[in-house]
XYZ file of C-alpha atoms in Angstrom:
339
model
C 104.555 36.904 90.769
C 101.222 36.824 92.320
C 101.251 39.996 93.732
C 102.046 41.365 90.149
C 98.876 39.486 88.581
C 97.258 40.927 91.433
C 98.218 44.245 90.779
C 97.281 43.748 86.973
C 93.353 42.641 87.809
C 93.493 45.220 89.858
C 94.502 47.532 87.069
C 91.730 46.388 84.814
C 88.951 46.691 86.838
C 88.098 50.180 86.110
C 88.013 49.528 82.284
C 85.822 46.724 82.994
C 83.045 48.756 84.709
C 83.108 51.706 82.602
C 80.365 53.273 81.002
C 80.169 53.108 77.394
C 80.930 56.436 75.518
C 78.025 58.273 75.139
C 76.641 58.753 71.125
C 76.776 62.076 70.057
C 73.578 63.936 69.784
C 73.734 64.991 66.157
C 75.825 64.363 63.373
C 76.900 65.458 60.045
C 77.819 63.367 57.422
C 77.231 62.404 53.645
C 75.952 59.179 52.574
C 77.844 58.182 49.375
C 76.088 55.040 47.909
C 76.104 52.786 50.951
C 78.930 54.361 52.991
C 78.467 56.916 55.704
C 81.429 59.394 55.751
C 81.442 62.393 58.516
C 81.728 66.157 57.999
C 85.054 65.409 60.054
C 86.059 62.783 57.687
C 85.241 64.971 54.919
C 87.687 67.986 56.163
C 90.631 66.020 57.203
C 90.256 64.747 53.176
C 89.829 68.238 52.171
C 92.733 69.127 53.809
C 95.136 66.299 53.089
C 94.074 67.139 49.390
C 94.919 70.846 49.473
C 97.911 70.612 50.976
C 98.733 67.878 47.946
C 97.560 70.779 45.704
C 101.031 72.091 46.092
C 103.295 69.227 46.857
C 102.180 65.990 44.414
C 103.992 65.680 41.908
C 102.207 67.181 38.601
C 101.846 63.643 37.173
C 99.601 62.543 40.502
C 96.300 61.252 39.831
C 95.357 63.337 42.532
C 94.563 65.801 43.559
C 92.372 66.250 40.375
C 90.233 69.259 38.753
C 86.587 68.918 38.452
C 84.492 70.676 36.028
C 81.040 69.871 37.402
C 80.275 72.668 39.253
C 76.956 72.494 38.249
C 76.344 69.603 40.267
C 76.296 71.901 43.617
C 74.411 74.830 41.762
C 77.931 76.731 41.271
C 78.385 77.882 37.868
C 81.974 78.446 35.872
C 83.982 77.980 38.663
C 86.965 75.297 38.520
C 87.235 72.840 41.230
C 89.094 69.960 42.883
C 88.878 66.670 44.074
C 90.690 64.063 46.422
C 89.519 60.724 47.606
C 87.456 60.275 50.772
C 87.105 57.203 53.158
C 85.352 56.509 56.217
C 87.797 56.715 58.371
C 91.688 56.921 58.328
C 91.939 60.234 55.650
C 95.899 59.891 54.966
C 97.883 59.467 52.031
C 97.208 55.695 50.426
C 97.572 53.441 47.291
C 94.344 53.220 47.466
C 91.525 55.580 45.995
C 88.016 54.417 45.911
C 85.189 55.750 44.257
C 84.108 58.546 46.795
C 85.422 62.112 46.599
C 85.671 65.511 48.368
C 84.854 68.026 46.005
C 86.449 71.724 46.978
C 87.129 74.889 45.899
C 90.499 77.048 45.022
C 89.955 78.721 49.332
C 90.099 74.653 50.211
C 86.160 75.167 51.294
C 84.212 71.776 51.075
C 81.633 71.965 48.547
C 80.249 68.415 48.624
C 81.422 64.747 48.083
C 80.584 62.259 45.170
C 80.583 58.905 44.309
C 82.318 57.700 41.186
C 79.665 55.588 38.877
C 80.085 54.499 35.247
C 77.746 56.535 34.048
C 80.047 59.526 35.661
C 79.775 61.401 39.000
C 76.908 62.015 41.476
C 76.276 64.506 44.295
C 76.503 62.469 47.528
C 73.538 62.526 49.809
C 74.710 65.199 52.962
C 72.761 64.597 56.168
C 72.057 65.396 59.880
C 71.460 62.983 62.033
C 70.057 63.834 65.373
C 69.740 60.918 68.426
C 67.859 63.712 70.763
C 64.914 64.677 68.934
C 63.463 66.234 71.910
C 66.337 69.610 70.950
C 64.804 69.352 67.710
C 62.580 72.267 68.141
C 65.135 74.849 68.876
C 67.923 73.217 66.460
C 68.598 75.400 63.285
C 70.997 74.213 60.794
C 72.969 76.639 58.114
C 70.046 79.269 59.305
C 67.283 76.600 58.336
C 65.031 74.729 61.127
C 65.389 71.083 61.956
C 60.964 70.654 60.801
C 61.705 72.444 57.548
C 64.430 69.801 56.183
C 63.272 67.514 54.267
C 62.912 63.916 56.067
C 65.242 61.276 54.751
C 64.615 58.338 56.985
C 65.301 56.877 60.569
C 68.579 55.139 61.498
C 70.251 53.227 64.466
C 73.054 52.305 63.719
C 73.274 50.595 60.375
C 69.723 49.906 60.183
C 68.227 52.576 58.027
C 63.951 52.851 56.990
C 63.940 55.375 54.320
C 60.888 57.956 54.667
C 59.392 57.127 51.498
C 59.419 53.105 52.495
C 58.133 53.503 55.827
C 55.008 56.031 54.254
C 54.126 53.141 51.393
C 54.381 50.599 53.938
C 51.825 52.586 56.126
C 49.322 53.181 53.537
C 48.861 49.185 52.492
C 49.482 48.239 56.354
C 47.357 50.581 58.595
C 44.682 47.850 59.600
C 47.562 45.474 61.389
C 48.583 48.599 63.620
C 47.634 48.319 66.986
C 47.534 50.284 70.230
C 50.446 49.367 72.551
C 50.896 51.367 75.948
C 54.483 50.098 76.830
C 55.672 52.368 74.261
C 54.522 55.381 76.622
C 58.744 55.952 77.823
C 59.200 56.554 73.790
C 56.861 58.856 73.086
C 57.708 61.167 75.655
C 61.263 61.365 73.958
C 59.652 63.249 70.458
C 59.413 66.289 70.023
C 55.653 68.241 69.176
C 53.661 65.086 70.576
C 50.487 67.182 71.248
C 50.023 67.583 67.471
C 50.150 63.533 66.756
C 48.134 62.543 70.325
C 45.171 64.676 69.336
C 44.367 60.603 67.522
C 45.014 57.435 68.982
C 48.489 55.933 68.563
C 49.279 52.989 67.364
C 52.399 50.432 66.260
C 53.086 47.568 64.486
C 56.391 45.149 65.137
C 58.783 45.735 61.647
C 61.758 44.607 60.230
C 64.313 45.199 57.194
C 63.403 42.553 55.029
C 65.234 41.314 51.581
C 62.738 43.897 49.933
C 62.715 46.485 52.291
C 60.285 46.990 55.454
C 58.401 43.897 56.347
C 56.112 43.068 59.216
C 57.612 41.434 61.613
C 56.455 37.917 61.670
C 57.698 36.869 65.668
C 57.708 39.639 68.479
C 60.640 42.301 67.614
C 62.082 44.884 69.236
C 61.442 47.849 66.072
C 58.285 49.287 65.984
C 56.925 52.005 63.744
C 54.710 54.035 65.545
C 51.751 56.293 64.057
C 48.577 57.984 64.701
C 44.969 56.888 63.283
C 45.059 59.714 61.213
C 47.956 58.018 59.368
C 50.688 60.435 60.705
C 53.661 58.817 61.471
C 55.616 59.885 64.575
C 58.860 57.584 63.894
C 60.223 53.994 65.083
C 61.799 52.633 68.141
C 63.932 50.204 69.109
C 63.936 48.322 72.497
C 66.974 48.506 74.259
C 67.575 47.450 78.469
C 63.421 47.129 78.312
C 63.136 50.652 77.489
C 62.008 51.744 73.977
C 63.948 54.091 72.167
C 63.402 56.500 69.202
C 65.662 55.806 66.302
C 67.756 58.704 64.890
C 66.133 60.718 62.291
C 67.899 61.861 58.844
C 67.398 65.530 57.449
C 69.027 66.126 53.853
C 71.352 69.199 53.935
C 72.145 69.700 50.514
C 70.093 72.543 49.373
C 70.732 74.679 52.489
C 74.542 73.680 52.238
C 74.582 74.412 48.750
C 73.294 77.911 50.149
C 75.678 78.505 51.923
C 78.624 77.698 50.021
C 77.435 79.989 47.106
C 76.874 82.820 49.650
C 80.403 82.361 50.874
C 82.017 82.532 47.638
C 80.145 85.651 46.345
C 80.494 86.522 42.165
C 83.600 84.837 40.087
C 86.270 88.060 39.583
C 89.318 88.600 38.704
C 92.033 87.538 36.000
C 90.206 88.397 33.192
C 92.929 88.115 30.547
C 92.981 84.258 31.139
C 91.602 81.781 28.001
C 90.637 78.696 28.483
C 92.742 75.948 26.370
C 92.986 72.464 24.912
C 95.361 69.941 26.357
C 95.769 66.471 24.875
C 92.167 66.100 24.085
C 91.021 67.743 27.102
C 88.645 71.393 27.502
C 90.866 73.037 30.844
C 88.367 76.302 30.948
C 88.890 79.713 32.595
C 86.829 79.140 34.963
C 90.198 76.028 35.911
C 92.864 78.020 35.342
C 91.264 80.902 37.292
C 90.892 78.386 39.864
C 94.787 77.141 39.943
C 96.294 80.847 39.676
C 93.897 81.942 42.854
C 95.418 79.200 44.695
C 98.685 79.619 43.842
C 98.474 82.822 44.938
C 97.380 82.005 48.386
C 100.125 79.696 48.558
C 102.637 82.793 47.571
C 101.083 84.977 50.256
C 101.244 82.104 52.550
C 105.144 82.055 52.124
C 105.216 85.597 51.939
C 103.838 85.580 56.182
C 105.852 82.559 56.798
C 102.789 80.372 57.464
C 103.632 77.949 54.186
C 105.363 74.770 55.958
C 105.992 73.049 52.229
C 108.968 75.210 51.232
C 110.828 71.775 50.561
C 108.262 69.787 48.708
C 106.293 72.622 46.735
C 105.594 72.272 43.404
C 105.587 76.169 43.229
C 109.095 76.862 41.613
C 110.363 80.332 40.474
C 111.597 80.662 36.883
C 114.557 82.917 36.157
C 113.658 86.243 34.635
C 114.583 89.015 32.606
C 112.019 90.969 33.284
C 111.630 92.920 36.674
C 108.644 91.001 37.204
C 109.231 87.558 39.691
C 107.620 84.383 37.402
C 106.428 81.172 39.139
C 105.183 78.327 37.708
C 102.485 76.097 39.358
C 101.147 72.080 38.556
C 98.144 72.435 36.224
C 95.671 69.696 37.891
C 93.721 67.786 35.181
C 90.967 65.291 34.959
C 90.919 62.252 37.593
C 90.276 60.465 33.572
C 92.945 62.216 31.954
C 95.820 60.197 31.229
C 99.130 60.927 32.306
C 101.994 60.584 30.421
C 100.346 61.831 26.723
């Protein structure tokens, strides 16, 4: 017996010593109200929800079309929607109020967040740790210094840019020089550009309305220049200060990029939109449904389709020497079901 507890201690010492895994340099993810949700996330929802495209049941909730293209600068084209968590995409009761938003080629156009007053565009983001590979960092063809700043975050401690700039204009005479902040500033990027002034911090915090001086000794300080030019925070950490992670908004290169991709709306011409129960389903929808349908066809056709069982993808007896499928028409996440 003690030579097996023995054994076991033994066991556990290498877990006990390990190093902590390492944060990854940059990240993309969306920021829908106050939930962070990862590009990864966001594709294992996209694909969970395309693959439903063709196996849920036509009176499922989801997936669901989605008629505001607009939203992500796309115009007339007809697209879909599942739900989107954190963490854990599979199939749940559950749906939230967050949503991957993608096309009839299962491409992620964006996310949104379910309000009352209807949907809106989720923030997307990059978030880089490293800011010293900032310089030589593009992202969708665009460089890291011409995204627009969002804020700086560690963790979930977040100082939106627009905060930290109002607090430096009514603050600037507390800021002081501090040298034991010299290990942080050789961590960002460009320095020569902000040293050409003297630099100098003040202690913050998150406060009930937003970015506070820090009335004891803290470990956050915002650091800036004297000619009001502010280089970022840092966080103490071991007795070494840190830079907090900085947060670029994607959405207008993204949205780029996913118009680029899809090139001009073609095809199926004959196709009218029509009124269902109440609800508009335009051509730009049932364009959407009939492409995807047919890439589920072609899929069978090369024997990559795995859904043969479950799809909702059914062939109708004919006449004609023409093969006729029929296909779930996808309405409204508000539509109700049943009418």
């Amino acid at each position: 017996m003690i030579a097996w507890t023995v054994l076991s201690i033994l066991a556990l010492l290498p877990l006990c010593f390990a190093k902590p895994a390492l944060r990854k340099s940059h990240t993309e993810l969306f920021r829908c109200n106050l939930k962070y949700i990862s590009m990864v996330q966001a594709q294992e929802a996209v694909k969970l929800g395309c693959n439903q495209m063709e196996v849920a049941p036509p009176a499922s909730l989801f997936p669901a079309s989605f008629s505001g293209s607009e939203l992500f600068g796309l115009v007339g084209v007809g697209l879909f929607t599942w739900p989107v968590f954190p963490s854990k995409n599979v199939l749940r009761e559950d749906y939230g109020l967050n949503r991957v938003v993608f096309d009839s080629s299962c491409r992620l156009v964006g996310l949104i967040h379910i309000k009352p007053t209807g949907p809106e565009c989720c923030l997307h983001l990059m978030e880089i740790e490293d800011l010293k590979m900032t310089h030589e960092l593009k992202v969708y063809d665009t460089r890291w210094d011409s995204l627009q700043l969002y804020g700086y975050r560690f963790d979930d401690e977040l100082y939106l840019k627009n905060s930290v700039e109002e607090f430096v204009k009514f603050n600037f005479q507390s800021f002081r020089r501090n040298p034991s902040i010299k290990n942080a500033l050789s961590m960002y990027p460009n320095l020569e550009q902000f040293t050409k002034f003297e630099i100098r911090t003040r202690p913050i915090e998150l406060g009930p309305n937003g970015i506070q001086q820090a009335a004891v000794r803290f470990n956050r300080r915002l650091i800036i220049n004297s000619n009001k030019e502010i280089i970022g925070i840092c966080r103490k950490s071991d007795n070494v200060w840190k830079p907090f992670a900085e947060l670029r908004i994607l959405n207008d290169v993204y949205k780029l990029k996913v118009i680029s991709a899809r090139g001009p709306e073609r095809g199926y011409e004959g196709l009218h939109g029509m009124n269902h129960n109440g609800i508009q389903v335009s051509t730009a929808m049932l364009r959407s449904h009939l492409l995807m349908a047919c890439k589920v066809l072609m899929e069978r056709n090369m024997g990559t389709n795995t859904n043969d069982e479950n799809s909702m993808l059914a062939k109708m007896e004919s006449t004609s020497d023409r093969l006729i499928f029929t296909w779930p028409l996808r309405m409204p996440e508000n539509f109700v079901h049943g009418m």
